[in-house]
mmCIF file with all atom_site columns, C-alpha atoms and ligand atoms in Angstrom:
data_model
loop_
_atom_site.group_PDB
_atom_site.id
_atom_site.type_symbol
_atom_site.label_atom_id
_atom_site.label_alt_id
_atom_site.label_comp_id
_atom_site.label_asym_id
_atom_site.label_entity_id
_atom_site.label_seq_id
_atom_site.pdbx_PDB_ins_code
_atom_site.Cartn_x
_atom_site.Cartn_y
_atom_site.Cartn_z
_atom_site.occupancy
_atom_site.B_iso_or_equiv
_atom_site.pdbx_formal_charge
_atom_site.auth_seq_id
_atom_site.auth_comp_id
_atom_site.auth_asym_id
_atom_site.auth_atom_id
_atom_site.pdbx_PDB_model_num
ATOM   1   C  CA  . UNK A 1 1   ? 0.000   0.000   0.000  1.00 77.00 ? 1   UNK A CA  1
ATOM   2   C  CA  . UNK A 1 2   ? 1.407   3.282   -0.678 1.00 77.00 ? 2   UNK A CA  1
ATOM   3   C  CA  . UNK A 1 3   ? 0.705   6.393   1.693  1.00 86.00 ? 3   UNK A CA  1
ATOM   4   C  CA  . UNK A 1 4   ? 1.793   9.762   0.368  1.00 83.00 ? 4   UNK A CA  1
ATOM   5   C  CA  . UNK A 1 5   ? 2.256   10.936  3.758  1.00 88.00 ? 5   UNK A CA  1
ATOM   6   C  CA  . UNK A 1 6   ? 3.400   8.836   6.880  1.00 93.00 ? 6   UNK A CA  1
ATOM   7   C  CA  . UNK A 1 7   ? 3.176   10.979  10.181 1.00 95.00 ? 7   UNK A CA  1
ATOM   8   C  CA  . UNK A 1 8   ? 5.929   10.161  13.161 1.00 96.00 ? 8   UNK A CA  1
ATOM   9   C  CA  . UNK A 1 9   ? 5.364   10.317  16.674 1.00 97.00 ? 9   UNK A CA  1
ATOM   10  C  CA  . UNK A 1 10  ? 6.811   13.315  18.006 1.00 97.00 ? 10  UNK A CA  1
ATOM   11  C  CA  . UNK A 1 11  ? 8.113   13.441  21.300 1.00 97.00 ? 11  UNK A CA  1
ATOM   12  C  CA  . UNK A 1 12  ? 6.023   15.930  22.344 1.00 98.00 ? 12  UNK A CA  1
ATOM   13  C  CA  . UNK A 1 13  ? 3.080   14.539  21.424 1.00 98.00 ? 13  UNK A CA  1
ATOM   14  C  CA  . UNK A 1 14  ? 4.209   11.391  23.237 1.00 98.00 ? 14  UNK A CA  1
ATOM   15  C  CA  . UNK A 1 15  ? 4.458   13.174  26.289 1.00 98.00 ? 15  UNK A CA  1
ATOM   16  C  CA  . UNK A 1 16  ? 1.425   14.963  25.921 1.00 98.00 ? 16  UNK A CA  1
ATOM   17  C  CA  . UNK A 1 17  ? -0.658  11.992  25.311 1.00 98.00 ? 17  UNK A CA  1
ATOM   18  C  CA  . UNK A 1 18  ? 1.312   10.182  28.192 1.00 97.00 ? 18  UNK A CA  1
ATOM   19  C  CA  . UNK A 1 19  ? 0.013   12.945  30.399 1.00 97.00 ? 19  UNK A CA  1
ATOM   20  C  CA  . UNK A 1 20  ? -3.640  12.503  28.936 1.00 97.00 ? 20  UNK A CA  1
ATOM   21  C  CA  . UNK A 1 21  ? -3.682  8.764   29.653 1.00 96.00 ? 21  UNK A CA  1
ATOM   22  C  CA  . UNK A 1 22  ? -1.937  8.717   33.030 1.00 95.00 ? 22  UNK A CA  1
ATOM   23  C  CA  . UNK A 1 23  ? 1.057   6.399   32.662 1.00 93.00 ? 23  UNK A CA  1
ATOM   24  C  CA  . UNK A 1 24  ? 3.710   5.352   30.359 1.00 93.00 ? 24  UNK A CA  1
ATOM   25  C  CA  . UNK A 1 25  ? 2.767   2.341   28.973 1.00 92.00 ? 25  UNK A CA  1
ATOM   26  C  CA  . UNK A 1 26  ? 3.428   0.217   25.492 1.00 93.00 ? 26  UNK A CA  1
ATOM   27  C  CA  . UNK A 1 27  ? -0.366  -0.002  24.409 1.00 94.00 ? 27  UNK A CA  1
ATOM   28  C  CA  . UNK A 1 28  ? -1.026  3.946   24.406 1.00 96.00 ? 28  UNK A CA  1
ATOM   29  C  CA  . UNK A 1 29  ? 1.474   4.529   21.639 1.00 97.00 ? 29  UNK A CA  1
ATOM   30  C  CA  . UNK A 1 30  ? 0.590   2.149   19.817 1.00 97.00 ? 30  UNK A CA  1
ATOM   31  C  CA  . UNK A 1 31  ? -2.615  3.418   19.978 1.00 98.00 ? 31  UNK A CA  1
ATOM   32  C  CA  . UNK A 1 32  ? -1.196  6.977   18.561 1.00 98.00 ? 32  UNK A CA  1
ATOM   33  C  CA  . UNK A 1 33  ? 0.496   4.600   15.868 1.00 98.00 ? 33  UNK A CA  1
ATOM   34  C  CA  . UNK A 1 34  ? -2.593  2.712   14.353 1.00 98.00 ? 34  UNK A CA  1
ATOM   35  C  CA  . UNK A 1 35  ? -4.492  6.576   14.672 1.00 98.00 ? 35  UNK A CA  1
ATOM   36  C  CA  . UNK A 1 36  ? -2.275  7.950   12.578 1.00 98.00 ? 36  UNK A CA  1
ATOM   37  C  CA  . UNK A 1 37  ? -1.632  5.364   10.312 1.00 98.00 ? 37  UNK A CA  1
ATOM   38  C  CA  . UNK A 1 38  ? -5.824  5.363   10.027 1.00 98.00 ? 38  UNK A CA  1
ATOM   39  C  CA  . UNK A 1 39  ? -5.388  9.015   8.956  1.00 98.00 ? 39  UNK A CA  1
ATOM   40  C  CA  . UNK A 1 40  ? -2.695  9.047   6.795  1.00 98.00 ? 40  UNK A CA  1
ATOM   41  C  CA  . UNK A 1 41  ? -3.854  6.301   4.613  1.00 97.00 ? 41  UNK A CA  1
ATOM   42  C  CA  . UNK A 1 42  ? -7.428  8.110   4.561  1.00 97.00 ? 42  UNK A CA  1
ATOM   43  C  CA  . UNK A 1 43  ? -5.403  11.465  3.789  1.00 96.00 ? 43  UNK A CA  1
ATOM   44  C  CA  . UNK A 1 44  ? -7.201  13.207  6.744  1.00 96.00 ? 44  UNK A CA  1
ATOM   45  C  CA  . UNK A 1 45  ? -6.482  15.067  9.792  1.00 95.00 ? 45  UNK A CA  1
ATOM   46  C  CA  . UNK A 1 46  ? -7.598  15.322  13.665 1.00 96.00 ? 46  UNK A CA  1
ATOM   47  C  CA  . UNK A 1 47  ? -11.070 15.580  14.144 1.00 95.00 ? 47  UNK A CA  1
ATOM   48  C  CA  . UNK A 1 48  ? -12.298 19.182  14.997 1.00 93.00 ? 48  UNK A CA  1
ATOM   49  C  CA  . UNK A 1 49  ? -16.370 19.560  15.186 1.00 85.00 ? 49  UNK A CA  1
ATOM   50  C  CA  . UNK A 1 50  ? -16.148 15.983  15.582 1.00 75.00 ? 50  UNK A CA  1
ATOM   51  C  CA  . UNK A 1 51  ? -18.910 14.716  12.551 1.00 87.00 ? 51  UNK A CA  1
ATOM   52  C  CA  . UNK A 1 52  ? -15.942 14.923  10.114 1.00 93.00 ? 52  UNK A CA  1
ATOM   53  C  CA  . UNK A 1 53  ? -14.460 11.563  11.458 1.00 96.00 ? 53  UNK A CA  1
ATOM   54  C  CA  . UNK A 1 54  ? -15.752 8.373   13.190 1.00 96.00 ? 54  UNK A CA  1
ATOM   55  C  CA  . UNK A 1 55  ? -13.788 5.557   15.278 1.00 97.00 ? 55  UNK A CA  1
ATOM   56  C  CA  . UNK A 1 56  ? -14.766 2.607   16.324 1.00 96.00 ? 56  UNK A CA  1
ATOM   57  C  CA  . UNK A 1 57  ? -12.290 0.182   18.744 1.00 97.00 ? 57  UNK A CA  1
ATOM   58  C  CA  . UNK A 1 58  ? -12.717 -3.154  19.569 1.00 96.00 ? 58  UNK A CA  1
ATOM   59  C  CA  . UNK A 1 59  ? -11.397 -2.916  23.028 1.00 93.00 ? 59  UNK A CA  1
ATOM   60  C  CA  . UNK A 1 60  ? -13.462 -4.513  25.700 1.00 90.00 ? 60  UNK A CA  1
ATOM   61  C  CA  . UNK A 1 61  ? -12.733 -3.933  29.436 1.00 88.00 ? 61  UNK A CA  1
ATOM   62  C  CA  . UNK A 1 62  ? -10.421 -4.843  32.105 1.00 86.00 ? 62  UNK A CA  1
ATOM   63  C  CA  . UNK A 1 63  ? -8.278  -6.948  29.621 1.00 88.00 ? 63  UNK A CA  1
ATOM   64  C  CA  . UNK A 1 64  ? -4.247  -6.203  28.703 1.00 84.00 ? 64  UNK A CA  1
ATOM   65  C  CA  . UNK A 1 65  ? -3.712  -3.165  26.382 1.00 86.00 ? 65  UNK A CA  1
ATOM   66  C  CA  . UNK A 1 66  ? -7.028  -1.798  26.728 1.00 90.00 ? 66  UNK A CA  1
ATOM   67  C  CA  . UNK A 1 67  ? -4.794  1.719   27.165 1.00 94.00 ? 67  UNK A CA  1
ATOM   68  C  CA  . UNK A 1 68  ? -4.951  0.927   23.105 1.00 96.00 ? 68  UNK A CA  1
ATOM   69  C  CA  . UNK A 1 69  ? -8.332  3.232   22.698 1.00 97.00 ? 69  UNK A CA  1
ATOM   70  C  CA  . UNK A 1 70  ? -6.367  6.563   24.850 1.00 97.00 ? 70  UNK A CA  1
ATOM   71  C  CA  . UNK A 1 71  ? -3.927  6.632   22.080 1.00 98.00 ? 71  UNK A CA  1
ATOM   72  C  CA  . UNK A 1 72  ? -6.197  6.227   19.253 1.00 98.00 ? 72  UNK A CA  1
ATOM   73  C  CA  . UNK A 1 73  ? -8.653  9.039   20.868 1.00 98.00 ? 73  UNK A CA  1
ATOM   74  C  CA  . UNK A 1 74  ? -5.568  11.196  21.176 1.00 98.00 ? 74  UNK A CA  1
ATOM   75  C  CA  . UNK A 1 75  ? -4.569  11.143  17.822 1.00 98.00 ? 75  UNK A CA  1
ATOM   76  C  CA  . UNK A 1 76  ? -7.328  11.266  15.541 1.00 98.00 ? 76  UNK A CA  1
ATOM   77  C  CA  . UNK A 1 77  ? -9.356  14.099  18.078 1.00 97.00 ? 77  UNK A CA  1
ATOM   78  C  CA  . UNK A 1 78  ? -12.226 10.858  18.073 1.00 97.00 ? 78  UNK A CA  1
ATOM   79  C  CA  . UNK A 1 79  ? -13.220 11.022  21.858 1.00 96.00 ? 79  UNK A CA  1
ATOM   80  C  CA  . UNK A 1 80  ? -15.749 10.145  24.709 1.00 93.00 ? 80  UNK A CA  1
ATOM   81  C  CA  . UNK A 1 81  ? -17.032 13.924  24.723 1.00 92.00 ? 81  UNK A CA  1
ATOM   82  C  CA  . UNK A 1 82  ? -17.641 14.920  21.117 1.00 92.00 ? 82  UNK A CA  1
ATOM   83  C  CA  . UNK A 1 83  ? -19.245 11.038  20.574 1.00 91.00 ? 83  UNK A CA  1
ATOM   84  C  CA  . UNK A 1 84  ? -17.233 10.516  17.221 1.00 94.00 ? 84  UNK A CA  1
ATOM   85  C  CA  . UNK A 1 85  ? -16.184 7.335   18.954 1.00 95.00 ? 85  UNK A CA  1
ATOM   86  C  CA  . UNK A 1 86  ? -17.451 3.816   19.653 1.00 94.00 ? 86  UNK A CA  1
ATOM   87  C  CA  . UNK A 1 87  ? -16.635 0.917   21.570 1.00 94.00 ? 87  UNK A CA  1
ATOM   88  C  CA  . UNK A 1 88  ? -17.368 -2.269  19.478 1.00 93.00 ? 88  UNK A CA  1
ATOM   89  C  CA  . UNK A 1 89  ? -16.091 -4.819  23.005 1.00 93.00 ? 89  UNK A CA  1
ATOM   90  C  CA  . UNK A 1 90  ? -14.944 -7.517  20.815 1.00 93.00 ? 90  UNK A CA  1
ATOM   91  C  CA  . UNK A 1 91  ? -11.826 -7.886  22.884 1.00 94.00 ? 91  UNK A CA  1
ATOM   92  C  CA  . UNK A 1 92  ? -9.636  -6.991  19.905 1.00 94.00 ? 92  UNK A CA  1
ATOM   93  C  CA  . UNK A 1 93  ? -7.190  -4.239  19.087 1.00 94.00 ? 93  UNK A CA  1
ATOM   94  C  CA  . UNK A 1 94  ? -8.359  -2.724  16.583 1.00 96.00 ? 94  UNK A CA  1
ATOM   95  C  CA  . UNK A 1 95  ? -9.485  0.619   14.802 1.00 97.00 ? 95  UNK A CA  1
ATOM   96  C  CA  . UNK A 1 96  ? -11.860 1.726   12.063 1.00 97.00 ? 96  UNK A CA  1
ATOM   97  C  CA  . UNK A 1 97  ? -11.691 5.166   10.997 1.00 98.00 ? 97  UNK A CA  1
ATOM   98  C  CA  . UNK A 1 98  ? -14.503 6.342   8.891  1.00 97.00 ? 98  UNK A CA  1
ATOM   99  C  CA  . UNK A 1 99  ? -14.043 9.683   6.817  1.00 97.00 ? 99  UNK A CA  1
ATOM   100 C  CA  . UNK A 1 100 ? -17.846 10.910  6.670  1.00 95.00 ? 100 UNK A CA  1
ATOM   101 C  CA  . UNK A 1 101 ? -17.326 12.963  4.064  1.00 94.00 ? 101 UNK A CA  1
ATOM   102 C  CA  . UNK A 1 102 ? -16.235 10.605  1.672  1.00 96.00 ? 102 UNK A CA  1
ATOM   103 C  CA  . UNK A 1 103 ? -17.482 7.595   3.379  1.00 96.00 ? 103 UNK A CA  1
ATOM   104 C  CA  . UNK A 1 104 ? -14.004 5.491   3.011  1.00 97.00 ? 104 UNK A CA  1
ATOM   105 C  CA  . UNK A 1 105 ? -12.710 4.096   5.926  1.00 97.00 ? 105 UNK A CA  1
ATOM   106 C  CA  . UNK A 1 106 ? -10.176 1.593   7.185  1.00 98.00 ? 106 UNK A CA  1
ATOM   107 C  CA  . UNK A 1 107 ? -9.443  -1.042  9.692  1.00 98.00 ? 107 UNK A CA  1
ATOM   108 C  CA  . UNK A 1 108 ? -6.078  -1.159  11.067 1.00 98.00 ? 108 UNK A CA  1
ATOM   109 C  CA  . UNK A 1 109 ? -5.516  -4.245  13.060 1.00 97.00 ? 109 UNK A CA  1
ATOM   110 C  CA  . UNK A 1 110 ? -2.904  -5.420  15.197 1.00 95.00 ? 110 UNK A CA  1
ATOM   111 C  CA  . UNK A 1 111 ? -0.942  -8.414  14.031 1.00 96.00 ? 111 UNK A CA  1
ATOM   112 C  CA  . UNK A 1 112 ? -1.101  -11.127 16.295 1.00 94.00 ? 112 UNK A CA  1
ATOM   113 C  CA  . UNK A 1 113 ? 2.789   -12.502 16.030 1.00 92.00 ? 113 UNK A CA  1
ATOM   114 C  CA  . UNK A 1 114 ? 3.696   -8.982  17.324 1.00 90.00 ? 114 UNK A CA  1
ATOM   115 C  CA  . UNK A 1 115 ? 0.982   -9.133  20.636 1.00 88.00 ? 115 UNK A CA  1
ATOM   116 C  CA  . UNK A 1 116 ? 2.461   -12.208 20.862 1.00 87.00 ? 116 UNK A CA  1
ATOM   117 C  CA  . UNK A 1 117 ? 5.650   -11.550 21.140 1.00 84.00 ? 117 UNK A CA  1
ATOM   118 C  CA  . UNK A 1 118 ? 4.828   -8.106  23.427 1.00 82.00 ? 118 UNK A CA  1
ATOM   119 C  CA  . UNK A 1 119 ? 3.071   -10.486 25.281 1.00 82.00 ? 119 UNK A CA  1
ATOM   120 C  CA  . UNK A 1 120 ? 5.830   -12.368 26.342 1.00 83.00 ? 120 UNK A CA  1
ATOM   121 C  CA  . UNK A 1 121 ? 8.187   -9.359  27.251 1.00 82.00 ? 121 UNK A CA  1
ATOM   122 C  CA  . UNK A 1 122 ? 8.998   -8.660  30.981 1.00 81.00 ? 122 UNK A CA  1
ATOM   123 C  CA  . UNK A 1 123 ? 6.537   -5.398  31.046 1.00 82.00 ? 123 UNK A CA  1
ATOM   124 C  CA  . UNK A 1 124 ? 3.335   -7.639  30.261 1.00 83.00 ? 124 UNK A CA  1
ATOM   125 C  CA  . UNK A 1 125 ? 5.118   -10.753 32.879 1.00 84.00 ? 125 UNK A CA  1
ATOM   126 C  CA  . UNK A 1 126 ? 5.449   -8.145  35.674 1.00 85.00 ? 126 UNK A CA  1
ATOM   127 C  CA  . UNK A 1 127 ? 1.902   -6.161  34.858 1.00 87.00 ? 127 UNK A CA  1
ATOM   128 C  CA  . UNK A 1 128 ? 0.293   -10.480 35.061 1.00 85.00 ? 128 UNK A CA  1
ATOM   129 C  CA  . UNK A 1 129 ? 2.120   -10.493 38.517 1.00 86.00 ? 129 UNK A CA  1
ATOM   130 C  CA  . UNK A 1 130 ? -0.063  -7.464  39.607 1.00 88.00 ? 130 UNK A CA  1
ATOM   131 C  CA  . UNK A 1 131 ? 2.597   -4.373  39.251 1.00 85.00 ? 131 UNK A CA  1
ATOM   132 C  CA  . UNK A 1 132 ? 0.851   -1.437  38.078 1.00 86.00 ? 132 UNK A CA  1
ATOM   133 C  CA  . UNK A 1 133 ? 2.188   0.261   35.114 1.00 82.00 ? 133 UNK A CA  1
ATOM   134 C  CA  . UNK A 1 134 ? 3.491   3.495   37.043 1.00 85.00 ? 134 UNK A CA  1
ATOM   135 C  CA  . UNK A 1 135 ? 5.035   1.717   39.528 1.00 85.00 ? 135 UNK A CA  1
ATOM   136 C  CA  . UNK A 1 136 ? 7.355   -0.467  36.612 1.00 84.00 ? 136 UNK A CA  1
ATOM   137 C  CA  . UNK A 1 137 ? 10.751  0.459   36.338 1.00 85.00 ? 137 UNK A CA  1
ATOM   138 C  CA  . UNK A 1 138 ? 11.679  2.507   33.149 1.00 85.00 ? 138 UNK A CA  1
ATOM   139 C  CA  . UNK A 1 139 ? 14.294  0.339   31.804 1.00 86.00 ? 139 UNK A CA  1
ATOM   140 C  CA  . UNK A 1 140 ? 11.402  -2.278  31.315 1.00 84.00 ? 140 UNK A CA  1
ATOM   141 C  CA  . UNK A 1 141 ? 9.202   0.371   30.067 1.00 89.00 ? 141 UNK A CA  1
ATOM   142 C  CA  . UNK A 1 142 ? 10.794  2.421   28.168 1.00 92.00 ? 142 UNK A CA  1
ATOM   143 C  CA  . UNK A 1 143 ? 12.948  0.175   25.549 1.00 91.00 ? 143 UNK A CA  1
ATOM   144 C  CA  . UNK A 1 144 ? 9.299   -1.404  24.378 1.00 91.00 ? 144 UNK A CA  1
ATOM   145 C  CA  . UNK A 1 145 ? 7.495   2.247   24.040 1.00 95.00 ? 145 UNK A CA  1
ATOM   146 C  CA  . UNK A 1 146 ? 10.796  3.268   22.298 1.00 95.00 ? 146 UNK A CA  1
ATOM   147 C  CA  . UNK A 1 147 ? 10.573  0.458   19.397 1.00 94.00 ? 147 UNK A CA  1
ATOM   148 C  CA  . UNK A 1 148 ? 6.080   1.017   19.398 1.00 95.00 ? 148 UNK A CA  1
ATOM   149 C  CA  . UNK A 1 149 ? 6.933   4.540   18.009 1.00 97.00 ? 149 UNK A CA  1
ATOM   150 C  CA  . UNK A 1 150 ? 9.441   3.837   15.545 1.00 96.00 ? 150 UNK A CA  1
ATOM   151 C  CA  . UNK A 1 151 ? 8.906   0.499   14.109 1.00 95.00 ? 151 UNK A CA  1
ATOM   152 C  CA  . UNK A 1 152 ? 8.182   0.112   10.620 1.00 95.00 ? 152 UNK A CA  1
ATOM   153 C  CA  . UNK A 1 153 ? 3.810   -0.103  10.863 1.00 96.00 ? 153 UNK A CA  1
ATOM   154 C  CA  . UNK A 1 154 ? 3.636   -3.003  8.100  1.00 96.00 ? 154 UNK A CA  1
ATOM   155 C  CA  . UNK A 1 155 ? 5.111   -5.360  11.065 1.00 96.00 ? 155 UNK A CA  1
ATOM   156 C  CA  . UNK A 1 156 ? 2.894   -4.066  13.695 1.00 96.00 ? 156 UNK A CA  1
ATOM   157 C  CA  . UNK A 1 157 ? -0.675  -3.712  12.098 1.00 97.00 ? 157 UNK A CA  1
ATOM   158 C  CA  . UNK A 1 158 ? -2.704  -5.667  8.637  1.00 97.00 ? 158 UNK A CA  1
ATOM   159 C  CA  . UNK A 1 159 ? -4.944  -2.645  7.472  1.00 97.00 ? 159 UNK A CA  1
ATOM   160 C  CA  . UNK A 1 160 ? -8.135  -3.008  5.124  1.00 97.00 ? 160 UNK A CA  1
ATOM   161 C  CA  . UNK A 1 161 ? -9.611  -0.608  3.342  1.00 97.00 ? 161 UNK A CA  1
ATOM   162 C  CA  . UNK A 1 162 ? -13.360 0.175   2.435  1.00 96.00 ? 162 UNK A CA  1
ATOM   163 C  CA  . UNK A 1 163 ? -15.188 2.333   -0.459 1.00 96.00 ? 163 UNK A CA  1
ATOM   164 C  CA  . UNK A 1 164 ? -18.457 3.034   1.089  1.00 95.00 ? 164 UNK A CA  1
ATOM   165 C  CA  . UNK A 1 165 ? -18.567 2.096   4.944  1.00 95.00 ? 165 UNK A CA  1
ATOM   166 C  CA  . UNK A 1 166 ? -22.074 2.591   6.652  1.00 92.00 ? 166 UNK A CA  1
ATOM   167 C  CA  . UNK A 1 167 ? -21.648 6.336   7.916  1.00 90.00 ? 167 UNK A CA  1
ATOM   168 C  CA  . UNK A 1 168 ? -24.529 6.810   10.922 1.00 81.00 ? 168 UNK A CA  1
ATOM   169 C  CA  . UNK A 1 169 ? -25.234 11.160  10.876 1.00 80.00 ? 169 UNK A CA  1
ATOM   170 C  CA  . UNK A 1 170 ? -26.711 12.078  14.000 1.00 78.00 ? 170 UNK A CA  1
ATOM   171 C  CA  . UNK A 1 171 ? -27.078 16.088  14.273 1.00 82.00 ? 171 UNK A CA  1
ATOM   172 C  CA  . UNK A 1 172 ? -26.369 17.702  17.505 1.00 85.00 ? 172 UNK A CA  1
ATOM   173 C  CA  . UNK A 1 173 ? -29.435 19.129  19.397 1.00 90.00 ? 173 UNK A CA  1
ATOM   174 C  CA  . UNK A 1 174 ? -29.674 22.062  22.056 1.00 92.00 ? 174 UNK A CA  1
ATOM   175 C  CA  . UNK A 1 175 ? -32.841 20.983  23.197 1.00 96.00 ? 175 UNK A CA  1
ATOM   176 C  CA  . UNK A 1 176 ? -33.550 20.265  27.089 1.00 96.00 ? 176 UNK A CA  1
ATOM   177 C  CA  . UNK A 1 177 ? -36.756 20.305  28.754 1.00 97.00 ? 177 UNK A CA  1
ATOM   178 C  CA  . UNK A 1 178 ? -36.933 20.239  32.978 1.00 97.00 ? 178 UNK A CA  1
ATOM   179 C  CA  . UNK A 1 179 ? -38.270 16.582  34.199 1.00 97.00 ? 179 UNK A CA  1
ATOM   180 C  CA  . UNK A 1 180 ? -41.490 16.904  35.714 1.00 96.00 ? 180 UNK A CA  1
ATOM   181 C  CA  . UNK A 1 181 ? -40.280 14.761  38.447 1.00 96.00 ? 181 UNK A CA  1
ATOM   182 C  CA  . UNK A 1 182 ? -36.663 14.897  39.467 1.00 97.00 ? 182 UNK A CA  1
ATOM   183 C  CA  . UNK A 1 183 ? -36.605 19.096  38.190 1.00 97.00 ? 183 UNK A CA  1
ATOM   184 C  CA  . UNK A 1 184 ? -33.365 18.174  36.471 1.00 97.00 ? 184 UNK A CA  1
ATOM   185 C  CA  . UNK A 1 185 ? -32.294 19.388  32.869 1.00 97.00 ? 185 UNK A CA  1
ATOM   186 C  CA  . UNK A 1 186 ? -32.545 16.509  30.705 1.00 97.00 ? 186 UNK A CA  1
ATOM   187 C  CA  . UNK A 1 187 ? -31.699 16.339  26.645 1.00 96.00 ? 187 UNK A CA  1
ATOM   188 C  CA  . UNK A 1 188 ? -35.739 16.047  24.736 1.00 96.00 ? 188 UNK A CA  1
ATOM   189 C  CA  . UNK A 1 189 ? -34.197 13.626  23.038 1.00 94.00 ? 189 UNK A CA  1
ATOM   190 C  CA  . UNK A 1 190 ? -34.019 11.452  25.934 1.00 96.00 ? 190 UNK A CA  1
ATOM   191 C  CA  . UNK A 1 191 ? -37.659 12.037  27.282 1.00 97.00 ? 191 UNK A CA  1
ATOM   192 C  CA  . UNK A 1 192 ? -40.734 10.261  26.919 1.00 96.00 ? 192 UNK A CA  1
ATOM   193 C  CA  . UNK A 1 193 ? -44.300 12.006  27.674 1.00 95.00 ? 193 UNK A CA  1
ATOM   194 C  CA  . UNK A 1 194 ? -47.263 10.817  29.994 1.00 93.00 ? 194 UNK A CA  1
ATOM   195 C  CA  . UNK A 1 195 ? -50.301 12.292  30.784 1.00 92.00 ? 195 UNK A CA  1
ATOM   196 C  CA  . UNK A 1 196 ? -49.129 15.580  29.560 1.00 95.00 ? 196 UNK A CA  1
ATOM   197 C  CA  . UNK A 1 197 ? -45.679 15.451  31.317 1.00 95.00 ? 197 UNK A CA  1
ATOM   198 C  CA  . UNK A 1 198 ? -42.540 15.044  29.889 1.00 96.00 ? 198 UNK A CA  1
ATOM   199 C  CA  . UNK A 1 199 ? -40.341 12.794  32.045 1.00 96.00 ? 199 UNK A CA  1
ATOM   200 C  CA  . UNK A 1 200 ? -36.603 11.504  31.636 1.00 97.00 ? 200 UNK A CA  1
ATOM   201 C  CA  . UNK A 1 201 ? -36.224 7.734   31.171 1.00 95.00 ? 201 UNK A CA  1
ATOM   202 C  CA  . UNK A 1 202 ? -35.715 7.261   35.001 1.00 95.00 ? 202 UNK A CA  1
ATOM   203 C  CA  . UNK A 1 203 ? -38.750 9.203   36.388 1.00 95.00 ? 203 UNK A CA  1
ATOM   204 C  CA  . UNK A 1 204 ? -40.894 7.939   33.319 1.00 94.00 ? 204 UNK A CA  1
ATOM   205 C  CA  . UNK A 1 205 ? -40.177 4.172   34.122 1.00 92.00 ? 205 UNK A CA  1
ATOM   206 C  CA  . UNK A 1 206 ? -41.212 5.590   37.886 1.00 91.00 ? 206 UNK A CA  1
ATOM   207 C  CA  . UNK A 1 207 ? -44.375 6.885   36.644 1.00 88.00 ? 207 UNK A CA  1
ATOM   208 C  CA  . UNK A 1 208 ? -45.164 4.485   34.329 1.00 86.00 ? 208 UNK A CA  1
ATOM   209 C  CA  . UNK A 1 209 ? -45.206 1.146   36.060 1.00 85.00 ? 209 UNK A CA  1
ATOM   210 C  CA  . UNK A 1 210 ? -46.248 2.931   39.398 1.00 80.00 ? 210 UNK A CA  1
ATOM   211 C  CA  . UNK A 1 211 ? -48.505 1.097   41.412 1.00 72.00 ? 211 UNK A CA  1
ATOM   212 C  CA  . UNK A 1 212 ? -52.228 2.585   41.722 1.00 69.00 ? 212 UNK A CA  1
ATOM   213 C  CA  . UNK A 1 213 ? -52.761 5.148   44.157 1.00 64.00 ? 213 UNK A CA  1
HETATM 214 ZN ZN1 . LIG B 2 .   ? -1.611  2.471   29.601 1.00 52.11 ? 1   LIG B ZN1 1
HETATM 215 ZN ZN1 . LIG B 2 .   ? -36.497 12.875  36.214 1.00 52.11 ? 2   LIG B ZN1 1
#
């Protein structure tokens, strides 16, 4: 596959993304690695307004490398907040980027002779044997996030690419309503109305299968 353009990790964007996620750690990076490389093949940059780009991981929780999705939500501007991300919890590391505007996307995947091999390495042994990943000493640390930024991406992920991927629009709304229960702001959206009322999900299920007075 040829990419025009094939972004590096800077070191300050290392850092700040290690500041963003907590801890220095192998998965993160590599994270930042399969990001990029989802951008650069698609010829895109970072996410702004957020409906320009879509992610989906396949992380699920409390599993090994889950740090995976920080990086990838770091690098592509895909996160929690503007909802241009979702969690598919396949228990898999991998990424789909979806370019709205054109509708092509990619997969990037990581290959499993590589995990395997990570896997095997005295950072993963030590994080089994309960050790959290701050508390690791940086000589085990460090060497492994050192080679996750530079290694050549071909033997770290399998990409795949796609014409015309499903693109979901949802537009952004501004309107709230007050419950006519709990008195808090809730999205309309997420509402339902009874007997006149407009209730959020919580209060409505309360009112709704309430026993008769
Ligand atoms: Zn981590
Ligand atoms: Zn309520």
């Amino acid at each position: 596959m040829n990419i025009d353009h094939l972004t590096a990790i800077t070191d300050e964007e290392l850092k700040n993304a290690q500041y963003f996620h907590g801890h220095k750690c192998p998965a993160m990076p590599q994270g930042l690695r399969a990001g990029h490389l989802a951008m650069d093949i698609l010829g895109v940059s970072r996410a702004q307004g957020g409906g320009e780009l879509q992610a989906i991981v396949e992380i699920g929780d409390h599993h090994f490398s889950g740090c995976f999705a920080d990086g990838v939500q770091f690098a592509t501007g895909c996160t929690f907040g503007k909802g241009n991300i979702t969690k598919q919890p396949l228990g898999k590391f991998a990424l789909t980027l979806i370019d709205t505007a054109t509708k092509r996307a990619v997969r990037v995947t990581a290959k499993y002779e590589r995990m395997k091999v990570c896997l095997d390495m005295p950072f993963f042994t030590l994080r089994k044997s309960g050790v959290p990943p701050f508390k690791l000493d940086p000589e085990v640390v460090e060497p492994l996030i050192d080679d996750v930024v530079h290694r050549d991406w071909k033997e770290m992920f399998d990409v795949k690419l796609f014409d015309e991927y499903p693109v979901e629009k949802h537009e952004e709304t501004f309107e709230a309503v007050e419950c006519a229960h709990c008195k808090e702001m809730v999205v309309t959206r997420y509402t339902k109305e009874l007997e006149g009322q407009r209730y959020c999900l919580v209060c409505f299920d309360a009112q709704a299968f309430r026993a008769k007075d």
